[in-house]
Amino acid sequence: MTSIGILGAGRVGANLAAKLSAAGHHVAIGGRNPDDTAARRGGLAPRIIYADQRTAARSTDIVINATPGDSSLERLAGLRAELSGKILVDVSNATRDAADGLPGDLCYPGSSLAEKLQAALPGTRVVKTLNTMLFTVMTAPETLATPPTAYLSGDDEQAKGTVAGLLGDLGWQPERIEDLGDITTARATEAMVLVVPHVLRRHGFKPFAVSLAR
Ligand SMILES: NC(=O)c1ccc[n+]([C@@H]2O[C@H](COP(=O)([O-])OP(=O)(O)OC[C@H]3O[C@@H](n4cnc5c(N)ncnc54)[C@H](OP(=O)(O)O)[C@@H]3O)[C@@H](O)[C@H]2O)c1
């Protein structure tokens, strides 16, 4: 059982919080206004704690970034002390919106948010994962007709092993978890988001994942 802080109580954060709590982990959701978040999300699971983002990051062992990717670097760099010595699981996508509000261009072409975060937080082990699918699939991979892939990118093998364990708690079979290598490999999975707006425009918000087929 691990204590997990989840920054952002939107679709991704709330979904991950509910499943990780049900798996037995201690979950603290970090929101900008914890009382509002508790009122909105209080039905998720009885044991979830609602706090501000700094408190959630400070008081837990593993922190998940489920906030908007385009502003995550500044926000998380501001939590450097709180994140020091911890694993930061980044599931965000750093994109600029297209005119219709769907993801458009990458914020960090030729690099990635995960690399920027790792450089800004040298005392933190950053692991990128789960950013290549609709949020519903993150916690229910078995619901897709085609078995989906969860990619892992990160410099620290032990941290990736820990995150792979959390993915198991979310329902991922080991053979569907693809460790791509160090944090620079997040460049590839962050770029996969460029496929997403075209899929959503054609098919709506139906569950999908950008996966490897063999
Ligand atoms: N939706 C998906 O299917 C999906 C799939 C893969 C990856 N992602 C990525 O996951 C992240 C979250 O996506 P989402 O769909 O859950 O978004 P969302 O529903 O808009 O939720 C984001 C949450 O982040 C917090 N937040 C928003 N603006 C903030 C700010 N300026 N400073 C601090 N916190 C802020 C808010 O929580 P509070 O109001 O509680 O503060 C908000 O509920 C994004 O980076 C997205 O690209 C999403």
Tab-separated table of C-alpha atoms in Angstrom, residues 16-136:
chain	number	residue	atom	x	y	z
A	16	LEU	CA	-7.167	7.375	-11.177
A	17	ALA	CA	-7.987	8.372	-7.596
A	18	ALA	CA	-11.067	6.157	-7.443
A	19	LYS	CA	-9.296	3.061	-8.822
A	20	LEU	CA	-6.098	3.476	-6.794
A	21	SER	CA	-8.116	4.001	-3.634
A	22	ALA	CA	-10.193	0.909	-4.387
A	23	ALA	CA	-6.914	-1.000	-4.819
A	24	GLY	CA	-6.053	-0.111	-1.218
A	25	HIS	CA	-3.699	2.861	-1.638
A	26	HIS	CA	-3.912	6.010	0.474
A	27	VAL	CA	-4.926	8.720	-1.995
A	28	ALA	CA	-4.800	12.491	-1.521
A	29	ILE	CA	-6.227	14.633	-4.314
A	30	GLY	CA	-4.525	17.994	-4.653
A	31	GLY	CA	-6.805	20.669	-6.056
A	32	ARG	CA	-6.727	24.448	-6.274
A	33	ASN	CA	-9.740	24.628	-3.979
A	34	PRO	CA	-9.939	21.452	-1.853
A	35	ASP	CA	-13.402	22.236	-0.452
A	36	ASP	CA	-14.852	22.613	-3.936
A	37	THR	CA	-13.081	19.465	-5.066
A	38	ALA	CA	-14.386	17.515	-2.084
A	39	ALA	CA	-17.915	18.756	-2.822
A	40	ARG	CA	-17.598	17.823	-6.505
A	41	ARG	CA	-15.725	14.580	-6.086
A	42	GLY	CA	-16.654	13.499	-2.545
A	43	GLY	CA	-18.531	10.448	-3.825
A	44	LEU	CA	-15.455	8.926	-5.460
A	45	ALA	CA	-14.357	6.813	-2.504
A	46	PRO	CA	-14.770	7.270	1.244
A	47	ARG	CA	-11.063	7.204	2.116
A	48	ILE	CA	-9.756	9.861	-0.294
A	49	ILE	CA	-8.309	13.005	1.289
A	50	TYR	CA	-8.755	16.441	-0.342
A	51	ALA	CA	-5.957	18.957	0.028
A	52	ASP	CA	-4.274	21.786	-1.819
A	53	GLN	CA	-1.704	20.733	-4.394
A	54	ARG	CA	1.332	21.574	-2.234
A	55	THR	CA	0.018	19.608	0.745
A	56	ALA	CA	-0.927	16.628	-1.426
A	57	ALA	CA	2.579	16.593	-2.935
A	58	ARG	CA	4.315	17.006	0.427
A	59	SER	CA	2.306	14.418	2.334
A	60	THR	CA	2.502	11.494	-0.113
A	61	ASP	CA	5.232	9.179	-1.478
A	62	ILE	CA	4.287	9.061	-5.153
A	63	VAL	CA	2.765	12.036	-6.961
A	64	ILE	CA	0.742	11.881	-10.186
A	65	ASN	CA	0.483	14.963	-12.376
A	66	ALA	CA	-3.023	15.096	-13.871
A	67	THR	CA	-3.117	18.847	-14.470
A	68	PRO	CA	-2.991	20.714	-17.803
A	69	GLY	CA	0.318	19.901	-19.471
A	70	ASP	CA	0.921	23.317	-21.014
A	71	SER	CA	1.350	24.885	-17.560
A	72	SER	CA	2.683	21.832	-15.670
A	73	LEU	CA	6.371	22.737	-15.889
A	74	GLU	CA	6.016	26.022	-13.997
A	75	ARG	CA	3.570	24.508	-11.507
A	76	LEU	CA	5.646	21.428	-10.674
A	77	ALA	CA	8.944	23.312	-10.632
A	78	GLY	CA	7.311	25.336	-7.857
A	79	LEU	CA	6.854	22.103	-5.878
A	80	ARG	CA	10.523	21.133	-6.095
A	81	ALA	CA	11.010	20.716	-2.344
A	82	GLU	CA	7.780	18.766	-1.913
A	83	LEU	CA	8.630	16.416	-4.798
A	84	SER	CA	12.247	15.847	-3.823
A	85	GLY	CA	13.127	12.156	-3.312
A	86	LYS	CA	9.809	11.023	-4.787
A	87	ILE	CA	8.493	9.472	-7.958
A	88	LEU	CA	6.526	11.861	-10.157
A	89	VAL	CA	4.204	10.050	-12.550
A	90	ASP	CA	3.389	12.387	-15.412
A	91	VAL	CA	0.265	11.439	-17.381
A	92	SER	CA	-0.286	14.879	-18.888
A	93	ASN	CA	-0.055	16.086	-22.468
A	94	ALA	CA	1.532	19.474	-23.122
A	95	THR	CA	-0.289	20.847	-26.133
A	96	ARG	CA	-1.636	24.097	-27.445
A	97	ASP	CA	-5.333	23.918	-28.247
A	98	ALA	CA	-6.628	23.892	-31.787
A	99	ALA	CA	-9.528	26.249	-32.626
A	100	ASP	CA	-12.081	23.625	-31.538
A	101	GLY	CA	-10.394	23.132	-28.151
A	102	LEU	CA	-8.883	19.743	-28.974
A	103	PRO	CA	-5.109	19.203	-28.734
A	104	GLY	CA	-3.225	21.008	-31.495
A	105	ASP	CA	0.519	21.579	-31.568
A	106	LEU	CA	3.052	20.236	-29.051
A	107	CYS	CA	4.372	22.765	-26.510
A	108	TYR	CA	7.863	21.188	-26.616
A	109	PRO	CA	8.630	19.974	-30.151
A	110	GLY	CA	12.064	18.357	-30.268
A	111	SER	CA	11.787	17.656	-26.552
A	112	SER	CA	9.010	16.695	-24.145
A	113	LEU	CA	7.352	17.878	-20.978
A	114	ALA	CA	8.710	14.794	-19.182
A	115	GLU	CA	12.292	15.734	-20.076
A	116	LYS	CA	11.705	19.332	-19.008
A	117	LEU	CA	10.249	18.130	-15.706
A	118	GLN	CA	13.176	15.775	-15.085
A	119	ALA	CA	15.643	18.599	-15.772
A	120	ALA	CA	13.765	21.006	-13.492
A	121	LEU	CA	13.403	18.402	-10.712
A	122	PRO	CA	16.774	16.605	-10.481
A	123	GLY	CA	15.930	15.178	-7.041
A	124	THR	CA	12.723	13.587	-8.374
A	125	ARG	CA	12.387	10.449	-10.494
A	126	VAL	CA	10.001	11.289	-13.337
A	127	VAL	CA	8.103	8.484	-15.070
A	128	LYS	CA	5.886	9.182	-18.068
A	129	THR	CA	2.959	6.870	-18.702
A	130	LEU	CA	-0.752	6.603	-19.641
A	131	ASN	CA	-0.862	9.813	-21.711
A	132	THR	CA	-1.623	7.890	-24.927
A	133	MET	CA	-5.243	6.900	-24.271
A	134	LEU	CA	-8.625	8.238	-23.235
A	135	PHE	CA	-8.869	8.547	-19.459
A	136	THR	CA	-11.416	5.719	-19.147
